[in-house]
Coordinates of C-alpha atoms and ligand atoms in Angstrom, one line a residue:
X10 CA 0.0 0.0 0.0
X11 CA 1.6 3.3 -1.5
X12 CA 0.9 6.6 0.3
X13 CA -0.7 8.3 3.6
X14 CA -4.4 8.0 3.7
X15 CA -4.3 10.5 6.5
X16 CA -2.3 14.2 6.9
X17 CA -0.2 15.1 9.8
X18 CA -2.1 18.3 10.4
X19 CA -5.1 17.2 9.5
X20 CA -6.0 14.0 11.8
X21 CA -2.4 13.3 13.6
X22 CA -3.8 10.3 15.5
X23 CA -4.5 8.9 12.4
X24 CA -1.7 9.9 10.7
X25 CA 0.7 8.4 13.6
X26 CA -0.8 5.3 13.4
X27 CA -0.5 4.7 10.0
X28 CA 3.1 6.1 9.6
X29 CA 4.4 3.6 12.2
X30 CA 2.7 0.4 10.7
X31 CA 3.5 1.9 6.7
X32 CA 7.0 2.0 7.9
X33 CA 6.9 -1.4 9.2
X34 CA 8.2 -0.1 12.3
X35 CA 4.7 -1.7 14.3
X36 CA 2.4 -4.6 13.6
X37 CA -1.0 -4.1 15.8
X38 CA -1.5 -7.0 18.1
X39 CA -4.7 -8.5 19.2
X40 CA -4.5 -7.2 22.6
X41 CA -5.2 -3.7 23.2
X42 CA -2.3 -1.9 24.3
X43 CA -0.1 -4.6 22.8
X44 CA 2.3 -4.5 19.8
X45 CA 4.4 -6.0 17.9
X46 CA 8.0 -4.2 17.7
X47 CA 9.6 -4.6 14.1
X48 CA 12.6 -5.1 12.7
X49 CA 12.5 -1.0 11.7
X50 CA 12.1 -0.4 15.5
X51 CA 13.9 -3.2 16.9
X52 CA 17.1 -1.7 14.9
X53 CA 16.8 1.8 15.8
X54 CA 16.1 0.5 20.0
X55 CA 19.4 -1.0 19.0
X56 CA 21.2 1.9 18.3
X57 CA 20.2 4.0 20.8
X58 CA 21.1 0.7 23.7
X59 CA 24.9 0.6 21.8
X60 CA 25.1 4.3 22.2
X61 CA 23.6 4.6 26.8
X62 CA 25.3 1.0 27.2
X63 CA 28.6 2.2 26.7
X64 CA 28.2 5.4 28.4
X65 CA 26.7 3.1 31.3
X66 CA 29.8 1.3 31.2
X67 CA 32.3 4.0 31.1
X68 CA 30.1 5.7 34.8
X69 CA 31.1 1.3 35.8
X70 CA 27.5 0.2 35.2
X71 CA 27.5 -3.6 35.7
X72 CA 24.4 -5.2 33.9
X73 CA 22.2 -7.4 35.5
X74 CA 18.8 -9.5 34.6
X75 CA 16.2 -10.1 37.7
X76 CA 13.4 -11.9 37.6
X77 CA 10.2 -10.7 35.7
X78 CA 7.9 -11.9 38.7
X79 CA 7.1 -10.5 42.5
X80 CA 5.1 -11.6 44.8
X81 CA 2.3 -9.8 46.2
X82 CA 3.9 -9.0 49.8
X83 CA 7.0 -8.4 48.6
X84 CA 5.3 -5.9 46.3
X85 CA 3.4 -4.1 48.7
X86 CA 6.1 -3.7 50.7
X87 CA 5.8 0.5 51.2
X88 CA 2.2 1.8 50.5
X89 CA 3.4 5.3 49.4
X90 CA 5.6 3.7 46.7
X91 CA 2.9 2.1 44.6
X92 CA 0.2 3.6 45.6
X93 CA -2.0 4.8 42.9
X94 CA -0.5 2.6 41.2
X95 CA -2.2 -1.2 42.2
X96 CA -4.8 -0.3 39.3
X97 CA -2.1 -0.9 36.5
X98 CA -0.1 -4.0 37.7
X99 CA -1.0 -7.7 36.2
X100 CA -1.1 -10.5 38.3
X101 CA -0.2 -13.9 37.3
X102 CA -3.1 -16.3 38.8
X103 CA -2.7 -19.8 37.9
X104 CA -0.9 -22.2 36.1
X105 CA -2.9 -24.3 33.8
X106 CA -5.7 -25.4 35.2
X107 CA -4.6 -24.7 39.0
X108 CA -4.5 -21.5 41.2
X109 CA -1.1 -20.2 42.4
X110 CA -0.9 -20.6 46.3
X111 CA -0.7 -16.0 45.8
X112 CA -1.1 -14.2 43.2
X113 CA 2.5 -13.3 41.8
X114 CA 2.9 -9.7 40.3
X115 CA 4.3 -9.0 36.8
X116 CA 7.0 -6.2 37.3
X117 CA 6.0 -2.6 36.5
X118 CA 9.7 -1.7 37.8
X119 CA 11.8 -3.5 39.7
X120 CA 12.8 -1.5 43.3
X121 CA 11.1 -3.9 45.2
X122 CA 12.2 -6.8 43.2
X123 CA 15.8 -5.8 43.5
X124 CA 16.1 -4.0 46.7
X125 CA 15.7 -7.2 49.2
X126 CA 18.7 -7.8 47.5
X127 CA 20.2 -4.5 47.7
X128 CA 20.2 -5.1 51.5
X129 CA 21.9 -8.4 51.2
X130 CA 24.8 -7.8 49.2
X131 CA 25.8 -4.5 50.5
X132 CA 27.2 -5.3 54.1
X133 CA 30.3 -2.1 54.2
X134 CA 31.2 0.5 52.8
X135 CA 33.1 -1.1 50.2
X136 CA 30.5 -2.6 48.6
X137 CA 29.6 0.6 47.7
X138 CA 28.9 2.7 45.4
X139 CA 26.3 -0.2 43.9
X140 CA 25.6 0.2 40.1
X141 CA 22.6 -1.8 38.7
X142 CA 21.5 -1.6 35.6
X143 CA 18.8 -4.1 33.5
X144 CA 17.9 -3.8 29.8
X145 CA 14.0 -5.9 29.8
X146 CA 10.2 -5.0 29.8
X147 CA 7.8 -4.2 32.4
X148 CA 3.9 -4.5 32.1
X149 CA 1.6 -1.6 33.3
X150 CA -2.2 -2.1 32.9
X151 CA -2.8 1.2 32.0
X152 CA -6.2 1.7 30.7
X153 CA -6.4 5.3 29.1
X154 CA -5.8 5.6 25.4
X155 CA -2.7 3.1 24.5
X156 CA -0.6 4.4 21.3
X157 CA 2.3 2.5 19.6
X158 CA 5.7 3.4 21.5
X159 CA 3.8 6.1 23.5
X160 CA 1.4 4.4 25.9
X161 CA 1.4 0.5 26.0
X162 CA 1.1 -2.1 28.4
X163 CA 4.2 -3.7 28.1
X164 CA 7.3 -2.0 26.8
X165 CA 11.1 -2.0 26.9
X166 CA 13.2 0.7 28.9
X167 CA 16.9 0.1 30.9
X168 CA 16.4 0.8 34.6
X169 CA 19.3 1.7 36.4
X170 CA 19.7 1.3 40.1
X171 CA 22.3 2.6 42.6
X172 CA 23.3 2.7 45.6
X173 CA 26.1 5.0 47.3
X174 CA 27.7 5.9 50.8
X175 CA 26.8 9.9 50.6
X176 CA 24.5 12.4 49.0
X177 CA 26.9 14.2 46.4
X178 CA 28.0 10.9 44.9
X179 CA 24.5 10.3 44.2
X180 CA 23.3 13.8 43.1
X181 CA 26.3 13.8 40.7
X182 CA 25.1 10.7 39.0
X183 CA 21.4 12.1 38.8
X184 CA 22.7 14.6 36.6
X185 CA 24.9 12.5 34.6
X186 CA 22.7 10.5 33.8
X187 CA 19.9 13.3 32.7
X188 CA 23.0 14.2 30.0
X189 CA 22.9 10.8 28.5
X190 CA 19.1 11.4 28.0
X191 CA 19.3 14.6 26.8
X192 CA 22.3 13.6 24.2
X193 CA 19.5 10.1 23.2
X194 CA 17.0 12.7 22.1
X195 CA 19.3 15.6 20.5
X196 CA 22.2 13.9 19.6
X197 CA 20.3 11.0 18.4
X198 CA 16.7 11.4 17.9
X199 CA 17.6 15.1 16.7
X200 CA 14.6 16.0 19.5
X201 CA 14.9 19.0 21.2
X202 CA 14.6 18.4 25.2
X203 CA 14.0 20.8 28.6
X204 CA 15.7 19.2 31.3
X205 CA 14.4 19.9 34.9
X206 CA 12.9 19.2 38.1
X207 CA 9.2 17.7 38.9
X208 CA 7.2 19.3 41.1
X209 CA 6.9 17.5 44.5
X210 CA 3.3 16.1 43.4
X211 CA 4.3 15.4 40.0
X212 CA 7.8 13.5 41.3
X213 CA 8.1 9.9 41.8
X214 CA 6.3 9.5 45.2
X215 CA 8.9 6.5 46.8
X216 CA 12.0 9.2 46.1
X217 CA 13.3 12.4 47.2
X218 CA 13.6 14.3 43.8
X219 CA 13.0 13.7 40.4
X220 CA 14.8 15.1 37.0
X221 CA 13.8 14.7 33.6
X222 CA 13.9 15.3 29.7
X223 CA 10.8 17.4 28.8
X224 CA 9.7 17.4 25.2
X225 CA 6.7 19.0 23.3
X226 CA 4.7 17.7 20.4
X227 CA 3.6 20.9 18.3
X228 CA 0.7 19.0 16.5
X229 CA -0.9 18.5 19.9
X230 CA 0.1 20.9 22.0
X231 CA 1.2 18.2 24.4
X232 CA 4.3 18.0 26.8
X233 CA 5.5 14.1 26.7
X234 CA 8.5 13.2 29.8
X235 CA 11.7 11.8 27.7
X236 CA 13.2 10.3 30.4
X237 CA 13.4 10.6 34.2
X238 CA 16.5 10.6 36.7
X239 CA 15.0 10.2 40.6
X240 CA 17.4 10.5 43.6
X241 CA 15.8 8.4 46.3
X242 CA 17.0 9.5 48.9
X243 CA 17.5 7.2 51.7
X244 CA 13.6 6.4 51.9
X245 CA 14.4 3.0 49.8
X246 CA 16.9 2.3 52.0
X247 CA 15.1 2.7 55.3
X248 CA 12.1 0.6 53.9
X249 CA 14.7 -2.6 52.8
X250 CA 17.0 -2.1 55.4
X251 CA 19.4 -1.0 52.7
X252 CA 23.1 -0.2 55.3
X253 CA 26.2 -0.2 55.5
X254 CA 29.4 -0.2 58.1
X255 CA 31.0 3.2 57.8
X256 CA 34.4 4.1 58.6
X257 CA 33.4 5.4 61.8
X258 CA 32.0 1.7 62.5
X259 CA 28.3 2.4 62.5
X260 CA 25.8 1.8 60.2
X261 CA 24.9 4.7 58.0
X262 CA 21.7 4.1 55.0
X263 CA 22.5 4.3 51.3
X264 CA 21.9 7.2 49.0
X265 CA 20.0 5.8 45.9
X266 CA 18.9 6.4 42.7
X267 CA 16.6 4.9 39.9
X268 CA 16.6 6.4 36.3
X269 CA 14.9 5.0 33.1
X270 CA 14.0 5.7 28.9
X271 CA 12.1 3.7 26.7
X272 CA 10.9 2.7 24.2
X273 CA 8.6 5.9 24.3
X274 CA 11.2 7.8 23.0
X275 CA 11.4 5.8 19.5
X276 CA 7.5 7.3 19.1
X277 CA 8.5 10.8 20.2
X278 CA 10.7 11.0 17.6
X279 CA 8.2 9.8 14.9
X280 CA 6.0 12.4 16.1
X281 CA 8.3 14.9 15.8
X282 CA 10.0 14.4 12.3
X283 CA 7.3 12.4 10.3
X284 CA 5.5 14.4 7.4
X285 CA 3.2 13.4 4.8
X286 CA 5.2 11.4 3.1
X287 CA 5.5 9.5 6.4
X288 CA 8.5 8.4 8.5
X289 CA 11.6 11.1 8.6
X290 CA 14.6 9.1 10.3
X291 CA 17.5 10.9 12.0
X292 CA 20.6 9.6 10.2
X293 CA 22.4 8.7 13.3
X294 CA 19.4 6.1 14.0
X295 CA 18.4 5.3 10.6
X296 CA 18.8 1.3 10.4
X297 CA 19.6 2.2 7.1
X298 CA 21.4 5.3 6.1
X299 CA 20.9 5.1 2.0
X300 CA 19.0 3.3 -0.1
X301 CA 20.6 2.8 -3.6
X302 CA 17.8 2.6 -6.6
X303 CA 19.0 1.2 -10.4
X304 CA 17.3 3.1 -13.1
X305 CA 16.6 0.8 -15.9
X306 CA 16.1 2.0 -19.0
X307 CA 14.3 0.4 -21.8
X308 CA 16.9 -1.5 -24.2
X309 CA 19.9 -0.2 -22.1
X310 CA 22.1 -2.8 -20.0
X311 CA 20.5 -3.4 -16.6
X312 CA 23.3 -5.5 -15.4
X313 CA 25.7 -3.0 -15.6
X314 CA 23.3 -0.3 -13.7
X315 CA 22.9 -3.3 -11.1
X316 CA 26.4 -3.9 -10.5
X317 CA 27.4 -0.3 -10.4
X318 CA 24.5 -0.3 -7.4
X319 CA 26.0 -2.8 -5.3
X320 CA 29.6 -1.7 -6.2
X321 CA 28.3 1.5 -4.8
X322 CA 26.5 0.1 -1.3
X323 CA 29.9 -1.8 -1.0
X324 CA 32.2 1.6 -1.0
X325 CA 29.9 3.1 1.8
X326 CA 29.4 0.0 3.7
X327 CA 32.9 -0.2 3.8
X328 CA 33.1 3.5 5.0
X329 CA 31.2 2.5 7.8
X330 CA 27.5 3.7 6.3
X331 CA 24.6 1.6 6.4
X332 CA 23.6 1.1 2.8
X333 CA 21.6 -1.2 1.0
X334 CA 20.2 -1.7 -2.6
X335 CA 16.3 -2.5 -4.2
X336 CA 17.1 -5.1 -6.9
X337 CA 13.5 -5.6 -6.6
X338 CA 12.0 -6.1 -10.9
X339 CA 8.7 -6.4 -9.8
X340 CA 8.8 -2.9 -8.5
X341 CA 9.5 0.4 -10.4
X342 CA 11.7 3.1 -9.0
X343 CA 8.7 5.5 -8.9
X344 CA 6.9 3.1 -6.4
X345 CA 10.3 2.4 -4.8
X346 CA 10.9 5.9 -4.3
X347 CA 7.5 6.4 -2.5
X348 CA 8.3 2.9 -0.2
X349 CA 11.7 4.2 0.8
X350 CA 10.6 7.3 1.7
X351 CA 7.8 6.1 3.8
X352 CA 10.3 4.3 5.8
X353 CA 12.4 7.5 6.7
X354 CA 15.5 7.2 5.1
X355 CA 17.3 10.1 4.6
X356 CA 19.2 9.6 1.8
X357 CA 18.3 7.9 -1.6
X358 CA 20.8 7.5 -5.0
X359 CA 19.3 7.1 -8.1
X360 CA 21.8 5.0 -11.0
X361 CA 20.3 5.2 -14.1
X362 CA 22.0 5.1 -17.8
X363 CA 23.0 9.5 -17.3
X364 CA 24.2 8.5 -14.1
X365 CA 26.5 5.5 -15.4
X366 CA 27.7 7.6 -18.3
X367 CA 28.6 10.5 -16.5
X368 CA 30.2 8.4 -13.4
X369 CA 28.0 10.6 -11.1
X370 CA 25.2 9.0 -8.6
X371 CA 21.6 11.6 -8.0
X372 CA 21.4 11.8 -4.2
X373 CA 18.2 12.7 -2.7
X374 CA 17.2 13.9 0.6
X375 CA 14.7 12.7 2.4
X376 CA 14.4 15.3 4.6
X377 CA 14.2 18.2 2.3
X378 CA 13.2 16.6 -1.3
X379 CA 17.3 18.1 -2.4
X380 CA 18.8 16.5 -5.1
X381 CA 22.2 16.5 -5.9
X382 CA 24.6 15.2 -8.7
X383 CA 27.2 13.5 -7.2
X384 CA 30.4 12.2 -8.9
X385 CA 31.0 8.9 -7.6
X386 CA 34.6 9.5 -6.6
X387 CA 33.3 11.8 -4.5
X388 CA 30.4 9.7 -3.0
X389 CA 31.9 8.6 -0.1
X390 CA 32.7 11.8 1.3
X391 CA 29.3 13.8 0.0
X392 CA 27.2 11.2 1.6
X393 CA 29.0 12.1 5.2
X394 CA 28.4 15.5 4.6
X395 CA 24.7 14.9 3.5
X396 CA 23.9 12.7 6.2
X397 CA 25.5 15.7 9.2
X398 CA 23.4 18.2 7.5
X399 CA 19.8 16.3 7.8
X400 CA 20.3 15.5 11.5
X401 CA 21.5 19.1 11.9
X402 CA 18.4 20.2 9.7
X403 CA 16.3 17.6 11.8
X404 CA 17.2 19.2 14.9
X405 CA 17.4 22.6 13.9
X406 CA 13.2 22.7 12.4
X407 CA 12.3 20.5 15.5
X408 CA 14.0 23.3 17.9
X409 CA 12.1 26.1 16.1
X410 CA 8.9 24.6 16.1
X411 CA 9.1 23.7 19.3
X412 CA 10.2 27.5 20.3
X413 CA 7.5 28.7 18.0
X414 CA 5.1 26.6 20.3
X415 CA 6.7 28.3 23.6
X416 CA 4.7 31.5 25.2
X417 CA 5.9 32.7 28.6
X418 CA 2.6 33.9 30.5
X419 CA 1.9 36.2 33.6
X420 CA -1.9 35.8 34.1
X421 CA -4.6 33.5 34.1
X422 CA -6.3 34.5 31.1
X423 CA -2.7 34.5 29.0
X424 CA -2.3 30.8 30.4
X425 CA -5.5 29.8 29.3
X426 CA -5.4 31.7 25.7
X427 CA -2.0 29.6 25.6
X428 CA -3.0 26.2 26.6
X429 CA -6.1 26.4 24.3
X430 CA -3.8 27.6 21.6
X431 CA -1.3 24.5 22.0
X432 CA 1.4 26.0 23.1
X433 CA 4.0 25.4 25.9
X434 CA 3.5 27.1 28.7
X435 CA 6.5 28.6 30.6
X436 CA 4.7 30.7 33.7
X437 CA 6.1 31.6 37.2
X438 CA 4.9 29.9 39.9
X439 CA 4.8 30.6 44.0
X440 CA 5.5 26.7 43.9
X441 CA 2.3 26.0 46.2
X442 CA 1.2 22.2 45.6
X443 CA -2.3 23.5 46.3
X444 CA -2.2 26.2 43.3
X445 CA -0.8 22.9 40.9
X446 CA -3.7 20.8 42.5
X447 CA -6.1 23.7 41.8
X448 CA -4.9 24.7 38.0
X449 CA -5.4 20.8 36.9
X450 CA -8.9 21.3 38.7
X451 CA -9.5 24.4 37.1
X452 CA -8.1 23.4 33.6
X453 CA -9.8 19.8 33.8
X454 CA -11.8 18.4 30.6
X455 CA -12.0 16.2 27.4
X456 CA -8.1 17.2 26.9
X457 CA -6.9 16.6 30.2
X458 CA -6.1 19.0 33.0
X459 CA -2.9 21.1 32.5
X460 CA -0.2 20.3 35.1
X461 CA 3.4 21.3 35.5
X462 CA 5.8 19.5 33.2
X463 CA 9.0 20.5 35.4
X464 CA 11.2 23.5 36.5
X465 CA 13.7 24.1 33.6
X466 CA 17.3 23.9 35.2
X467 CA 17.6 27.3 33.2
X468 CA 15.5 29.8 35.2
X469 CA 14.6 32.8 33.3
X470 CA 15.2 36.5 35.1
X471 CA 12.2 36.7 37.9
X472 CA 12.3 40.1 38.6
X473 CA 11.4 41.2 42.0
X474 CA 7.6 41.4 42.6
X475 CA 6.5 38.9 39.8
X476 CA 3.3 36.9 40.7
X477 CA 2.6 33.5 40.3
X478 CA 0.2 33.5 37.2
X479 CA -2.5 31.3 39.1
X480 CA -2.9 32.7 42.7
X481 CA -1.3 36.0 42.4
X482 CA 1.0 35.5 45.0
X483 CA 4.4 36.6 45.1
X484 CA 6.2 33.6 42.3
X485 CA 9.7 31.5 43.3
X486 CA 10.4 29.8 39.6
X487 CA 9.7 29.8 36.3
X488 CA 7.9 25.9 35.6
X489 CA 6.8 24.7 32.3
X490 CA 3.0 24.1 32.4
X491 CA 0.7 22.4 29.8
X492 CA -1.2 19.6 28.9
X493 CA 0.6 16.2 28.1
X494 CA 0.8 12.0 27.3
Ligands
86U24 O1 10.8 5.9 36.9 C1 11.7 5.1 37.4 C2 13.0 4.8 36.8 C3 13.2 3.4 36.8 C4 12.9 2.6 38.1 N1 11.6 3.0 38.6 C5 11.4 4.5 38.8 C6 10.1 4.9 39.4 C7 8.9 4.2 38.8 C8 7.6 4.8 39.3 N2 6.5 3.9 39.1 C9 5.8 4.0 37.9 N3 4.8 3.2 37.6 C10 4.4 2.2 38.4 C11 3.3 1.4 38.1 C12 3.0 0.4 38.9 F1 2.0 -0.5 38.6 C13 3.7 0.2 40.1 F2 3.3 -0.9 40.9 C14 4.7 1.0 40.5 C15 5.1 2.0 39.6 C16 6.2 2.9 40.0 O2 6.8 2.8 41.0
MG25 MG1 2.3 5.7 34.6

């Protein structure tokens, strides 16, 4: 099936779902929430796991795999931790025919499957600093709308644990770890990201703090969390007995923290780049980087067009580019062309008999619909330079749009203009839990209530006397507010 039934600006919805599934990135399954991950996502998951791993590694990240299951006391273990929460998580209830003895709990993240553990393996202070981290899936019963890579009830994401002997130690690694998510969505997924903190209803309830990668989707006028960085404090510690001998020989509590992305972040990026056409890949997570496309001619040699194809996806393969040709006869390069680009990737090269005679290659850009006569001598090196400039150009027209969405606001009546408008709110705030609670009760409806998405680490000038735009009273930050996934 050629084409996009459905416009981005017209019905995005719509339009997302069919990009993904067009692109082969998603296969629907026949349970709601459910799908099927593609070789097209699978690839680019891949990429961006090579990328975090071996940062992971270099901050001495050891990996480890616990077990998917936790039982139901074990699970309950501290109300305030998943409270709110015992709606989403699935229980395993029998085997075959028989009950289980209890019900055993699916993970929805691991603390309490991992902490017990936590307690037994660190005994002194050289045990510490603990670093945990597991690549799997976790299953959350969520019941509002599910989307492909957005919202689902099972999904992939690393979740990194750790445990250290003071504060700083972990507070440093909070942060450093925020960087490696900002770098996944704009070095990467060419997405343009806020990073800052959650408000103390919107953090993670079980932790002390909680950072995170905030990015916008223009066509909605939704904020969507990237990734999130907690420090927990010693609260996990005191509730697992989580100590250690210090050098003063008493036991002192571990600072930990827990920090996650996933899968999510492939949709984001689809969201953010796709067009009409459908899928827009960022080279530097493209499974494939060019697609090479013989011209055939009527009466001319085809073999010869065909092996100067693969003697081209040879020379950039070797280069290190991921390249591939469409031998395909029972296609024709027009509807090739329109498959290829429905898949996202950013560069295609045309041979036909021109091309051969001239020694040159027709480069197109999937990003911006440029073509470009390239000698092949040169190929090689153009393709490099081609490939920089879309996931600088990718980057570049996501961060404008995204500024074009933002509006700072001072008064109710600017907010409300704003968040019916779509935009992204940036507003100061007296930073009263009561005035979030009572702007999501105030702003409450068939889109959602509007809530704060988190307090950029880069505060704007508050100039003395400035009032929170919701209860007038005197504000203490700048927060991003809107509504969001
Ligand atoms: O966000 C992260 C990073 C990786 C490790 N976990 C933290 C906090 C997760 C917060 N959270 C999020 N969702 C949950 C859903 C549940 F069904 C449940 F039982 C518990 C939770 C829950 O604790
Ligand atoms: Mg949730």
């Amino acid at each position: 099936k050629l084409g996009m039934a459905f416009k981005k600006d017209d019905n995005f919805g719509e339009w997302y779902s069919e990009v993904v599934v067009n692109s082969e990135m998603i296969e629907y399954y026949d349970i709601s929430g459910c799908y099927i991950l593609r070789p097209w996502a699978m690839e680019i998951w891949e990429l961006l796991k090579e990328f975090f791993d071996a940062e992971i590694k270099k901050l001495k990240l050891k990996p480890y795999y616990f077990p998917l299951f936790v039982t139901e006391n074990v699970l309950q273990k501290e109300k305030d931790h998943i409270e709110g929460f015992a709606p989403e998580v699935a229980w395993v209830t029998k085997s075959g025919k028989s009950d289980l003895e209890a019900p055993i709990a699916i993970r929805p993240t691991s603390e309490t499957v991992m902490y017990p553990y936590f307690s037994k393996w660190i005994r002194s202070h050289r045990d510490l600093p603990l670093r945990c981290n597991q690549w799997c899936n976790v299953v959350r019963w969520e019941f509002s709308n599910p989307t492909p890579f957005i919202r689902s009830r099972e999904f992939l994401w690393q979740e990194g644990h750790t445990a250290f002997a003071t504060k700083e130690e972990a507070d440093e690694e909070v942060l450093q770890i925020l960087e490696l998510y900002r770098r996944i969505y704009e070095e990467f997924l060419a997405v343009p990201v806020s990073k800052g903190r959650k408000s103390e209803m919107e953090k993670f309830a079980g932790g002390l703090y909680t950072t995170s990668v905030e990015a916008f989707i223009p066509n909605t006028g939704r904020g969507i969390q990237g990734a999130t960085s907690h420090c927990l404090g010693q609260n996990f510690a005191k509730m697992f007995d989580i100590t250690f001998e210090n050098d003063k020989g008493s036991r002192s509590m571990v600072w930990q923290n827990s920090w996650a992305y996933t899968t999510r972040s492939i949709g984001v990026m689809v969201m953010t780049h796709g067009d009409d056409k459908g899928l827009v890949l960022p080279p530097r997570v493209a499974p494939l980087q060019v697609i090479v496309i013989p011209v055939p001619y009527k009466d001319v040699d085809t073999t010869a067009i065909v092996n100067e194809c693969k003697r081209i996806v040879e020379t950039l393969e070797k280069a290190g580019i991921r390249a591939d040709l469409d031998t395909r006869e029972n296609y024709s390069p027009g509807w090739k062309y329109s498959h290829w680009e429905m898949k996202g990737v950013p560069l295609r090269i045309e041979i036909g008999p021109k091309d051969m005679a001239n020694n040159q290659a027709r480069v197109v850009r999937r990003d911006n619909g440029a073509k470009a006569d390239v000698p092949t001598a040169d190929l090689v090196e153009q393709v490099r330079v081609l490939l920089d400039g879309i996931q600088e150009n990718l980057f570049e027209t996501a961060k404008q749009k995204r500024d074009a969405c933002l509006k700072v606001v001072n008064t109710w009546d600017e907010f409300i203009a704003a968040l019916n408008d779509k935009k992204f709110i940036l507003a100061p705030w007296c930073d009263e839990e009561e005035v979030e609670k009572d702007v999501k009760a105030r702003t409450k409806g068939e889109l959602g209530a509007a809530k704060t998405l988190c307090t950029p680490f880069e505060q704007p000038d508050l100039p003395e006397g400035t009032k929170c735009f919701a209860s007038g009273k005197p504000a203490k930050k700048w927060s991003f507010w809107g509504r969001s996934y």
